[in-house]
PDB file of C-alpha atoms in Angstrom:
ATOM      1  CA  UNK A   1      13.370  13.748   8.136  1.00 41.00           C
ATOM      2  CA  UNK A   2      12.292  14.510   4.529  1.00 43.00           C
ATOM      3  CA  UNK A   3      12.581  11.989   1.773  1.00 44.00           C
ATOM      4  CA  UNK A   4      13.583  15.040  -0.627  1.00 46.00           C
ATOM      5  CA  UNK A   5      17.018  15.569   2.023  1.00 54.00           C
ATOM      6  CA  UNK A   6      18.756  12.456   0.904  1.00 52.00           C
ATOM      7  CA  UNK A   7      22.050  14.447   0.349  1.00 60.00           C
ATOM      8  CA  UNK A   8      22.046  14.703   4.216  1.00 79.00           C
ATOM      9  CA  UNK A   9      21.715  11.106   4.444  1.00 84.00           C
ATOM     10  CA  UNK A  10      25.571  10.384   4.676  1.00 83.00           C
ATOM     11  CA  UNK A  11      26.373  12.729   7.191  1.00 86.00           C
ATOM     12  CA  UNK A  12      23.488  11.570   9.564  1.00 90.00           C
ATOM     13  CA  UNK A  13      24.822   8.039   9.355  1.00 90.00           C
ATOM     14  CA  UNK A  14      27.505   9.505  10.608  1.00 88.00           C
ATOM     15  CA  UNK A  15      26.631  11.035  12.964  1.00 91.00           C
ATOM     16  CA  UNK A  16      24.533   8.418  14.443  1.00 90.00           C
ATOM     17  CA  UNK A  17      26.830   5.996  14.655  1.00 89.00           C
ATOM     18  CA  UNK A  18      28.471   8.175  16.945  1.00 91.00           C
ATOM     19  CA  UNK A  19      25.021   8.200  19.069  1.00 88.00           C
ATOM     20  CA  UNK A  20      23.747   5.922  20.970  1.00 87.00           C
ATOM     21  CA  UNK A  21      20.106   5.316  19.632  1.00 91.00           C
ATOM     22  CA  UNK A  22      20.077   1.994  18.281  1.00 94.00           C
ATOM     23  CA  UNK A  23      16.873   2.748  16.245  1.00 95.00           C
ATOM     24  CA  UNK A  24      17.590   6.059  15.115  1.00 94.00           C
ATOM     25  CA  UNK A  25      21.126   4.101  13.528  1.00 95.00           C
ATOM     26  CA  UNK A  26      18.478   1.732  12.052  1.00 95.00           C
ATOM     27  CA  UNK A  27      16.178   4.249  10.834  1.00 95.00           C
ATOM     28  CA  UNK A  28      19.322   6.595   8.435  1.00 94.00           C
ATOM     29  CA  UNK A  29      21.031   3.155   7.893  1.00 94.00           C
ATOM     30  CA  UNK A  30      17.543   1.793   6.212  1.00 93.00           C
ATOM     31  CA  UNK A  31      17.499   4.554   3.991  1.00 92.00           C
ATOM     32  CA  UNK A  32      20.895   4.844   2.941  1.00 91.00           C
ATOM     33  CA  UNK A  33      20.479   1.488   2.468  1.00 92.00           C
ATOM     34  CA  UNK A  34      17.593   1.764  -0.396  1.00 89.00           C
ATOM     35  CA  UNK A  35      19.501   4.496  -2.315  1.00 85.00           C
ATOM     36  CA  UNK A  36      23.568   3.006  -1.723  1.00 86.00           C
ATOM     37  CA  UNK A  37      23.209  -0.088  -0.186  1.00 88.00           C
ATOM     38  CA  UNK A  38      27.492  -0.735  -1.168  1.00 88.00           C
ATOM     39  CA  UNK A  39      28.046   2.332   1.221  1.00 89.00           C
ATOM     40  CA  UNK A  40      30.808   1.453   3.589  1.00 91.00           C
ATOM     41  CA  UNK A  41      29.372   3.063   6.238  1.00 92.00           C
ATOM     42  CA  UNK A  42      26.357   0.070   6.219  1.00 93.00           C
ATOM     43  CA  UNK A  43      28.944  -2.258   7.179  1.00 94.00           C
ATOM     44  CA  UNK A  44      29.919  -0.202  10.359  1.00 94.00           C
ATOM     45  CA  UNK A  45      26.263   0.238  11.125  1.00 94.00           C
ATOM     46  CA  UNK A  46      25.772  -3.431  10.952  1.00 94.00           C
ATOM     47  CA  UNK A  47      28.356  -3.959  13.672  1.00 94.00           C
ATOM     48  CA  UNK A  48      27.084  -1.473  15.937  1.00 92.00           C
ATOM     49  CA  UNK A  49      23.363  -2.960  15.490  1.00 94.00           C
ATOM     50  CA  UNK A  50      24.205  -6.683  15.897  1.00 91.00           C
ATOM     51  CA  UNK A  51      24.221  -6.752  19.643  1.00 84.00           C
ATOM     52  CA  UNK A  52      21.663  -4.009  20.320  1.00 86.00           C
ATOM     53  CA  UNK A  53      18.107  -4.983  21.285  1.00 86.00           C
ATOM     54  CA  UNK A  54      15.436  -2.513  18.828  1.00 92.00           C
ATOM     55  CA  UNK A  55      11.343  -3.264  19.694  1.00 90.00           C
ATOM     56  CA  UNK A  56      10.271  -1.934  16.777  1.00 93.00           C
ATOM     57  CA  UNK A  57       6.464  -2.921  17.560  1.00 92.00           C
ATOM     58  CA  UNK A  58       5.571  -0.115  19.892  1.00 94.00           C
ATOM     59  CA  UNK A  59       7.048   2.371  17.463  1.00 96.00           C
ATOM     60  CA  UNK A  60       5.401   1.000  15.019  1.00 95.00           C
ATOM     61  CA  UNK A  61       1.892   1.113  16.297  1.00 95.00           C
ATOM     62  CA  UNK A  62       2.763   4.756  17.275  1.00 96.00           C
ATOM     63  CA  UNK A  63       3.370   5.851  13.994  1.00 96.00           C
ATOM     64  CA  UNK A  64       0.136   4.013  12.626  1.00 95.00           C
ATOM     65  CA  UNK A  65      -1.581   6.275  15.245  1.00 95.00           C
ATOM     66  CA  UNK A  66      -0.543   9.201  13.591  1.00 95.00           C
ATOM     67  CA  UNK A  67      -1.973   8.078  10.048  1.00 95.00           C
ATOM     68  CA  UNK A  68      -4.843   7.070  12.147  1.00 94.00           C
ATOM     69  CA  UNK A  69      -5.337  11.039  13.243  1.00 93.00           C
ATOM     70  CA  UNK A  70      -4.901  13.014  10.140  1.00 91.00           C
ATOM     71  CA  UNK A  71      -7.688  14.698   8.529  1.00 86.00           C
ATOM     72  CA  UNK A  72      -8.436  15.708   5.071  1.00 80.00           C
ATOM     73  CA  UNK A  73      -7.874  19.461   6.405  1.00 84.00           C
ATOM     74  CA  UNK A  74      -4.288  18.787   7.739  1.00 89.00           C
ATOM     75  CA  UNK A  75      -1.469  20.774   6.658  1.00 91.00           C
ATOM     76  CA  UNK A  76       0.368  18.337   3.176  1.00 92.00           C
ATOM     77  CA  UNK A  77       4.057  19.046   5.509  1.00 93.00           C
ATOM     78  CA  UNK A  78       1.789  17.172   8.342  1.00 94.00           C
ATOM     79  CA  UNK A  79       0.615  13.565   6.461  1.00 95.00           C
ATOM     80  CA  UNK A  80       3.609  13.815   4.433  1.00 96.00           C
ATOM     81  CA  UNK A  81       5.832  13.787   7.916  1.00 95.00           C
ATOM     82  CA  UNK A  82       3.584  11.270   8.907  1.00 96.00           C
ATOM     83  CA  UNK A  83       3.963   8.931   5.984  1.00 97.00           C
ATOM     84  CA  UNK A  84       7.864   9.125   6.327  1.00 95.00           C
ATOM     85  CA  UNK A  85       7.814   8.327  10.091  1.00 95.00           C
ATOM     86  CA  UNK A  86       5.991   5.247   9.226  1.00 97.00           C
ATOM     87  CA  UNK A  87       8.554   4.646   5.955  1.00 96.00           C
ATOM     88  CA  UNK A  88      11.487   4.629   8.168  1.00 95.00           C
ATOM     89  CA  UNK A  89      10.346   2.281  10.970  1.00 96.00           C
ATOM     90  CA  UNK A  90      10.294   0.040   7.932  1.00 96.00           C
ATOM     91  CA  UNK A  91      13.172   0.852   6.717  1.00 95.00           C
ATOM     92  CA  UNK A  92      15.152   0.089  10.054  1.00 96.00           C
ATOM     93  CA  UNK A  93      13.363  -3.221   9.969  1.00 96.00           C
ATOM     94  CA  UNK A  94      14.418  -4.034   6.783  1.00 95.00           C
ATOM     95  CA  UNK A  95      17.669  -3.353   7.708  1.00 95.00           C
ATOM     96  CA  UNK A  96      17.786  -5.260  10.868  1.00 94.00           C
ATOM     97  CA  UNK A  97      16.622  -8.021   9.036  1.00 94.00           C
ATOM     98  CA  UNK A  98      13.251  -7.867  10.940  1.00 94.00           C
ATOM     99  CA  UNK A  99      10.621  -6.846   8.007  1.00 93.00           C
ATOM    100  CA  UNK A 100       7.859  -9.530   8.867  1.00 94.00           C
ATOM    101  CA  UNK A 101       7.368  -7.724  11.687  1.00 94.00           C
ATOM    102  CA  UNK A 102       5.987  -5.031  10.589  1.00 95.00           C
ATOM    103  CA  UNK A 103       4.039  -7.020   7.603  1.00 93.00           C
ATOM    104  CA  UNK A 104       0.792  -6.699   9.726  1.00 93.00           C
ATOM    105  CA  UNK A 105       1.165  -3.100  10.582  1.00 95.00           C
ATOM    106  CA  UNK A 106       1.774  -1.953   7.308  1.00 94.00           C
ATOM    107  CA  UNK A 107      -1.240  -3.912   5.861  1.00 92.00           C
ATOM    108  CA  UNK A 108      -3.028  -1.830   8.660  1.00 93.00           C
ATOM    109  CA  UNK A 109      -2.062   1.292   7.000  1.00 94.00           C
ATOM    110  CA  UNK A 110      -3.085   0.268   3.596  1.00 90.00           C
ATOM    111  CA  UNK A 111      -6.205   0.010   4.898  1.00 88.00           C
ATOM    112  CA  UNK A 112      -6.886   2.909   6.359  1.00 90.00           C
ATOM    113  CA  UNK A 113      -5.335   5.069   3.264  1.00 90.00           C
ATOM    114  CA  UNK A 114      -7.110   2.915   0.810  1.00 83.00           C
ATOM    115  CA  UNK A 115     -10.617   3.646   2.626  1.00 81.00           C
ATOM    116  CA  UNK A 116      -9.774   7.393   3.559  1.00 86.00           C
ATOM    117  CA  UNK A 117      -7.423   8.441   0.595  1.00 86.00           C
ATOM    118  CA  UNK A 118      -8.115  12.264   0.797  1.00 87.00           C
ATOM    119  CA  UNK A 119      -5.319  13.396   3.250  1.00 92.00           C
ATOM    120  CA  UNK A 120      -2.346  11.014   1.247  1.00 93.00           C
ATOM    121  CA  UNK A 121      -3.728  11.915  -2.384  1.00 89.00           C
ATOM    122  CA  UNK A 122      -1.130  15.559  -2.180  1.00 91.00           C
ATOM    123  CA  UNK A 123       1.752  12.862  -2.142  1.00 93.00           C
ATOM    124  CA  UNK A 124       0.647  10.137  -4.854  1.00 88.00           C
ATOM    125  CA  UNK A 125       2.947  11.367  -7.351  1.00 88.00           C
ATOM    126  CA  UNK A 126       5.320  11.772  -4.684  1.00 91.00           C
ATOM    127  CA  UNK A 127       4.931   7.946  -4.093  1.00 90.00           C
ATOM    128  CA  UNK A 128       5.804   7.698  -7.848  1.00 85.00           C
ATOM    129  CA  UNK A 129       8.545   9.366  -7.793  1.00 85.00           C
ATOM    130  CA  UNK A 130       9.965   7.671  -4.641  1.00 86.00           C
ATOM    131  CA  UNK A 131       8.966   3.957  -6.047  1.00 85.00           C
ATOM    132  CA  UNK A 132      10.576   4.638  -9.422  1.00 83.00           C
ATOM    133  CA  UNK A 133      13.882   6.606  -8.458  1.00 81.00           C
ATOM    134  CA  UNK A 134      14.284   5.050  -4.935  1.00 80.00           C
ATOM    135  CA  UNK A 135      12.191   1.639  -4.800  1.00 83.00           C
ATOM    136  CA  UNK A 136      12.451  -0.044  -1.684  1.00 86.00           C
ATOM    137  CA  UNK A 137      14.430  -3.164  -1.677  1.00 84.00           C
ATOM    138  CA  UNK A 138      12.507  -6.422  -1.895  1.00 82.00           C
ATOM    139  CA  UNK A 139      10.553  -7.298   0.763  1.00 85.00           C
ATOM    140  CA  UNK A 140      10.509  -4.112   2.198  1.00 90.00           C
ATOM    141  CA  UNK A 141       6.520  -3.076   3.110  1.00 92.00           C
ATOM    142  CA  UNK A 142       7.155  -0.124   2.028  1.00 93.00           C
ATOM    143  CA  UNK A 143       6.148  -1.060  -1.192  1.00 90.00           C
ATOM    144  CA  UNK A 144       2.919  -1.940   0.343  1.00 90.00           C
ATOM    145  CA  UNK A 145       2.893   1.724   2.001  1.00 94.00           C
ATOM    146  CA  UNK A 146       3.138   3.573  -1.074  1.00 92.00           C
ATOM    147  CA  UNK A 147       1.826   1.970  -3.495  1.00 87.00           C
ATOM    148  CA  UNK A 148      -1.264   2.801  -1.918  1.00 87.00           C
ATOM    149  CA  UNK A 149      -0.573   6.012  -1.201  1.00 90.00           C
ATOM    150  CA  UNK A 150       0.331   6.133  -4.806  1.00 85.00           C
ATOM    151  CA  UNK A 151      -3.152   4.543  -6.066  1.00 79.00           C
ATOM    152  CA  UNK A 152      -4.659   7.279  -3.793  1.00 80.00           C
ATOM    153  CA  UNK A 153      -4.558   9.974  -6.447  1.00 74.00           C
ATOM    154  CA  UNK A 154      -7.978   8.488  -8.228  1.00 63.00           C
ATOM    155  CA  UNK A 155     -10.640  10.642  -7.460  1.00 52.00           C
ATOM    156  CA  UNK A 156     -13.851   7.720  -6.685  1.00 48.00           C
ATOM    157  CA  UNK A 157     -17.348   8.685  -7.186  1.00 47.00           C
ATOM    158  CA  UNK A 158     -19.714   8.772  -4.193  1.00 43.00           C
ATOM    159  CA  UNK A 159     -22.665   7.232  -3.446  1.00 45.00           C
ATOM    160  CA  UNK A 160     -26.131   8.659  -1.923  1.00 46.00           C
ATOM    161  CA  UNK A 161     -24.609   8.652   1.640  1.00 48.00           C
ATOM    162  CA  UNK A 162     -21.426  10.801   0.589  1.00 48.00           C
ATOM    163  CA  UNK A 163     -19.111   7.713   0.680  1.00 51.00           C
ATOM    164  CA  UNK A 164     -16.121   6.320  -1.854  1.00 54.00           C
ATOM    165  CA  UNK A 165     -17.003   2.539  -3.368  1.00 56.00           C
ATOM    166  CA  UNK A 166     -13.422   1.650  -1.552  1.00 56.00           C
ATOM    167  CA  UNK A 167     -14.912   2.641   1.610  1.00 56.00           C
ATOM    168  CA  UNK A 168     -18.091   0.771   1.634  1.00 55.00           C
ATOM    169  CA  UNK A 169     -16.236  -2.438   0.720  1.00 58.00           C
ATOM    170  CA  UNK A 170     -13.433  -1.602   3.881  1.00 58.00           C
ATOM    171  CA  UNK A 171     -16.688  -1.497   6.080  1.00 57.00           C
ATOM    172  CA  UNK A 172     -18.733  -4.122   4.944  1.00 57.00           C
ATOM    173  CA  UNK A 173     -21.281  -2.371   2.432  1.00 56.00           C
ATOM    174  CA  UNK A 174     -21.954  -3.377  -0.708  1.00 60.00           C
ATOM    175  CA  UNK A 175     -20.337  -1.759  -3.247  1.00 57.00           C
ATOM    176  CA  UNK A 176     -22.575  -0.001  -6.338  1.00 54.00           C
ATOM    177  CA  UNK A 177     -21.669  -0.218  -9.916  1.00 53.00           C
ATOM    178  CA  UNK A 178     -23.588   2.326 -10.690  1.00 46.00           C
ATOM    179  CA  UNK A 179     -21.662   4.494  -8.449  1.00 43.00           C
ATOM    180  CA  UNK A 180     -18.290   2.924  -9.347  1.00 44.00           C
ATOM    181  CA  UNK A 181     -17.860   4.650 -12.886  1.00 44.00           C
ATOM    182  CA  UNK A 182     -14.430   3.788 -13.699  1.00 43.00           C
ATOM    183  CA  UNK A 183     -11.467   6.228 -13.865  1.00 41.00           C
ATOM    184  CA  UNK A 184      -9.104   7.988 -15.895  1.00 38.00           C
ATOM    185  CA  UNK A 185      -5.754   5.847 -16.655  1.00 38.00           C
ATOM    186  CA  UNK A 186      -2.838   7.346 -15.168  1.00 39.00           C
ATOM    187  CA  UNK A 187       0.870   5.734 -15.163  1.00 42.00           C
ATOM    188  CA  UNK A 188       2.017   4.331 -11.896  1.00 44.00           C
ATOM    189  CA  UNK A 189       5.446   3.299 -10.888  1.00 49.00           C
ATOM    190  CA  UNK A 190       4.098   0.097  -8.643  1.00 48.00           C
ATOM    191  CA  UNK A 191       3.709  -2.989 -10.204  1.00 40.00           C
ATOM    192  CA  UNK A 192       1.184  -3.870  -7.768  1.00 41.00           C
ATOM    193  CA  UNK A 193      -1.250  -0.828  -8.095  1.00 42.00           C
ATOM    194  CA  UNK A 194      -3.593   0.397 -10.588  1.00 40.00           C
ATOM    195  CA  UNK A 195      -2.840  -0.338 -14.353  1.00 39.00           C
ATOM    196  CA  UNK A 196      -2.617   2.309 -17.065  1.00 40.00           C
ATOM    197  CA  UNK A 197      -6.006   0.783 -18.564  1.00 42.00           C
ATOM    198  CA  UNK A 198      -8.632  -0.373 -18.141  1.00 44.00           C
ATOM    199  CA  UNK A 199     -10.132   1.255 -15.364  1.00 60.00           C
ATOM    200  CA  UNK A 200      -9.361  -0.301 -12.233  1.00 70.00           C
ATOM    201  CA  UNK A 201     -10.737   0.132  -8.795  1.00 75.00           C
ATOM    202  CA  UNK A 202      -9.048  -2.182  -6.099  1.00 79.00           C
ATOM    203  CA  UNK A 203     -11.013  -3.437  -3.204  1.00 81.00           C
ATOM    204  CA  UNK A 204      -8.671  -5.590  -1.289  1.00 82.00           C
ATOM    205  CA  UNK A 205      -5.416  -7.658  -1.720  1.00 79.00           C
ATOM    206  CA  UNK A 206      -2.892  -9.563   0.646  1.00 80.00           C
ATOM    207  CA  UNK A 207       0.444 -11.279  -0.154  1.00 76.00           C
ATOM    208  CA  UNK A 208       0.675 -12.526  -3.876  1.00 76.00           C
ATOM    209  CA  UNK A 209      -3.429 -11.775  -4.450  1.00 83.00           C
ATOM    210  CA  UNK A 210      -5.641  -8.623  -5.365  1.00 86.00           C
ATOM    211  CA  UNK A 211      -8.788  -8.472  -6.220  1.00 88.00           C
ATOM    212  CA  UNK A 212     -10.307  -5.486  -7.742  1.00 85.00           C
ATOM    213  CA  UNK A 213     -13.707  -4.156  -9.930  1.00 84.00           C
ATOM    214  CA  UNK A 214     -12.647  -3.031 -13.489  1.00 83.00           C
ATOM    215  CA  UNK A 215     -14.061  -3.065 -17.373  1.00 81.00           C
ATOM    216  CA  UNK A 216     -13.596  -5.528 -19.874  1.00 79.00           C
ATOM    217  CA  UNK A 217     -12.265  -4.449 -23.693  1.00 75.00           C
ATOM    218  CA  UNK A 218     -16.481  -4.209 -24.138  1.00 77.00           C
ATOM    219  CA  UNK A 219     -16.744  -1.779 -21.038  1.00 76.00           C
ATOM    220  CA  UNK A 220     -18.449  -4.019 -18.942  1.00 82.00           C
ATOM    221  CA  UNK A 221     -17.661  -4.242 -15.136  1.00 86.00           C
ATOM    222  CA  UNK A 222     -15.817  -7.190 -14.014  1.00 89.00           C
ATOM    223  CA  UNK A 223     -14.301  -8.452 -11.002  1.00 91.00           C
ATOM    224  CA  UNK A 224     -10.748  -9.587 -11.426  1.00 90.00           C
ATOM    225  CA  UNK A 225      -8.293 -11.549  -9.110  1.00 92.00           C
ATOM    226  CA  UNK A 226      -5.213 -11.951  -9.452  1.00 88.00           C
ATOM    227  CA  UNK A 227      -4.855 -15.699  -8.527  1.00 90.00           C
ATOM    228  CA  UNK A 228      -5.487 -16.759 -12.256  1.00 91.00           C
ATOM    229  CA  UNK A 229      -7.191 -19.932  -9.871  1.00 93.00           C
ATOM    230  CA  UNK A 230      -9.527 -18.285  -8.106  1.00 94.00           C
ATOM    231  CA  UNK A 231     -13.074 -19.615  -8.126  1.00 96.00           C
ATOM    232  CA  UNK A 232     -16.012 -17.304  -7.198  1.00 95.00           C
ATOM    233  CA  UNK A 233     -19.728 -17.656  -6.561  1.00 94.00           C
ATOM    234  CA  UNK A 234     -22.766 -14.948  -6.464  1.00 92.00           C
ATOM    235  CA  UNK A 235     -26.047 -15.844  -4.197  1.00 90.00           C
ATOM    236  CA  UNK A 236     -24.211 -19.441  -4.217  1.00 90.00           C
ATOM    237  CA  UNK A 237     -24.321 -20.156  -8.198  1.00 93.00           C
ATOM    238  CA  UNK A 238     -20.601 -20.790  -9.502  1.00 95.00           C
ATOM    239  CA  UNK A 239     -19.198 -18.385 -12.073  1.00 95.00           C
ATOM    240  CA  UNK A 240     -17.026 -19.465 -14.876  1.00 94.00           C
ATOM    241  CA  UNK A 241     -13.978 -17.245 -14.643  1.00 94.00           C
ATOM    242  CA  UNK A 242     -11.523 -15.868 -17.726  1.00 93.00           C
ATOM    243  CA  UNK A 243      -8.320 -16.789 -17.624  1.00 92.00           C
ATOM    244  CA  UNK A 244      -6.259 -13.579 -18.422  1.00 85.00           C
ATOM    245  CA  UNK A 245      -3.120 -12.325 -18.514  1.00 81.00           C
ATOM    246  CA  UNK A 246      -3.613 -10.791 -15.025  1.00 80.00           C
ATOM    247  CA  UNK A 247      -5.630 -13.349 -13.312  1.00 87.00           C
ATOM    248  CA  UNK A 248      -9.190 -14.837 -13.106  1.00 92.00           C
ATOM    249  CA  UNK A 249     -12.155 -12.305 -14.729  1.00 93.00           C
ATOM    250  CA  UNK A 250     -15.935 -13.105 -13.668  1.00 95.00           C
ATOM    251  CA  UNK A 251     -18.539 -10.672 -14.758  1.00 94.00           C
ATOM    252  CA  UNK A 252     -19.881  -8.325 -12.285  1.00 90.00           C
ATOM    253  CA  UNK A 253     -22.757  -9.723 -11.138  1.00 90.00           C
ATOM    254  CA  UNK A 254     -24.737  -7.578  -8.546  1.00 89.00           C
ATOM    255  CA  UNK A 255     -25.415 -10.068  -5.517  1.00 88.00           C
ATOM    256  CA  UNK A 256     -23.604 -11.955  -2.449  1.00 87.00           C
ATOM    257  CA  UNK A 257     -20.180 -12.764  -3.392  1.00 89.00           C
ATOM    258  CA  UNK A 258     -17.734 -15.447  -2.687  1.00 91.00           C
ATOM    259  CA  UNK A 259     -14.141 -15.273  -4.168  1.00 92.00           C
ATOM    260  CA  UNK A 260     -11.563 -17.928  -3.203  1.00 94.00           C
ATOM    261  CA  UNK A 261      -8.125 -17.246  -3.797  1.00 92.00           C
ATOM    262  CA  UNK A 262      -4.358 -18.237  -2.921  1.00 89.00           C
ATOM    263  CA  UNK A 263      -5.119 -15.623   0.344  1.00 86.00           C
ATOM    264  CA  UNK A 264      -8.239 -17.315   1.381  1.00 88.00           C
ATOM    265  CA  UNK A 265     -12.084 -16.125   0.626  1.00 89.00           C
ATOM    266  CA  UNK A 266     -13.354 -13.013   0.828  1.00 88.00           C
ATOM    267  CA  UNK A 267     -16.770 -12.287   0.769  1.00 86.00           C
ATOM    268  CA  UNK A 268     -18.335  -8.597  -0.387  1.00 83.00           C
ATOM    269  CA  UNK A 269     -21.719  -7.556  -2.117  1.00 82.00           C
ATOM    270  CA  UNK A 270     -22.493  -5.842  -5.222  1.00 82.00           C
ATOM    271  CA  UNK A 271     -25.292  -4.012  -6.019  1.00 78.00           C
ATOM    272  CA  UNK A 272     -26.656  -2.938  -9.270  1.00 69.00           C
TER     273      UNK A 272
END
């Protein structure tokens, strides 16, 4: 079921709640949810989910397999499918009150968009649209899911070995500024993605953190985390951060770094 079909959306919650899937009530009821959630028909679907028994985690970890198996050559109708299937698991468990869940899951799927962006970049402005005209309540992952398929439009430089500065860090390379030139600002619709300017490359983040390689006002590379009390170290010498607006700046200094944040540390190299 196509986001772009929510006109339909009524009429399948009715229709389901004269089924007897539990989840496939969960799944139309999460959606119609997001877009109405006053719709009277939420309150029946609420009744007939209250005493039914949904394991969403096997679902779940189905749907992650199909991100896991889509290519760069796959048909757009095929990823985009794929991305939805995912979207409405979490939907259902935000309806059924059950979102944690799936927290894990989802962060799985950031992952493996954020290091192999090619096959979800046809729907980043797709993600836009969705986020801005049909934003996920709070708490929903879903934000998590596209947002990053919505920060997958940036096109990042490669390095000798053919491979995106995202990618290295996701496997445990060092990541090269010299490869990393900073992109073009583009408008997103998720607070928690890229910002119109300045450039901004994100390498990781978790619940309430981010931290991510971008330019000063000067144009020179910094690494920036969002915890404005994060502390970070490079080869073991402390660097004094900047205090900013969004978070805790420390220049980018190529060596073995240490970054302690609200999340925990994580530790990634930069090379020259």
């Amino acid at each position: 079921m196509l986001h772009d079909e929510l006109t339909s959306l009524g009429a399948q919650l009715q229709e389901a709640l004269r089924g007897d899937d539990p989840l496939t009530l969960a799944r139309i009821a999460g959606l119609v949810h997001r877009v109405a959630p006053d719709d009277p028909a939420l309150i029946h679907a609420r009744d007939a989910l209250a005493a039914a028994s949904i394991d969403l985690s096997a679902p779940a970890e189905d749907a992650l397999a199909r991100l896991e198996d889509a290519g760069e050559d796959d048909d757009a109708e095929q990823t985009w499918g794929a991305l939805c299937a995912f979207d409405e698991l979490l939907a259902a468990a935000t309806f059924l009150g059950a979102a944690e869940s799936l927290r894990e899951v989802t962060e799985d799927a950031a992952r493996l968009i954020r290091a192999f962006p090619e096959p979800w970049r046809p729907h980043a402005e797709a993600a836009t649209a969705l986020l801005r005209d049909q934003p996920p309540p709070d708490g929903d992952p879903a934000w998590t899911l596209w947002s990053t398929v919505e920060a997958s439009r940036w096109e990042l430089p490669l390095d000798d070995a053919g491979m995106p500065a995202r990618t290295r860090f996701e496997l445990g390379f060092w990541v090269s500024l010299v490869d990393w030139g900073g992109q073009n600002p583009v408008r997103l619709a998720a607070a928690g993605a890229l910002r119109d300017a300045p450039p901004w490359l994100t390498l990781t983040k978790g619940a309430g953190w981010e931290i991510a390689l971008t330019r000063d006002d000067d144009g020179a590379p910094v690494v920036l985390c969002s915890d404005p009390a994060a502390t970070a170290s490079v080869d073991g010498v402390a660097l004094t951060p900047t205090i900013t607006a969004v978070g805790a700046r420390f220049p980018a200094t190529p060596g073995a770094w240490s970054v302690t944040h609200s999340g925990g540390t994580t530790r990634f190299g930069v090379d020259p």
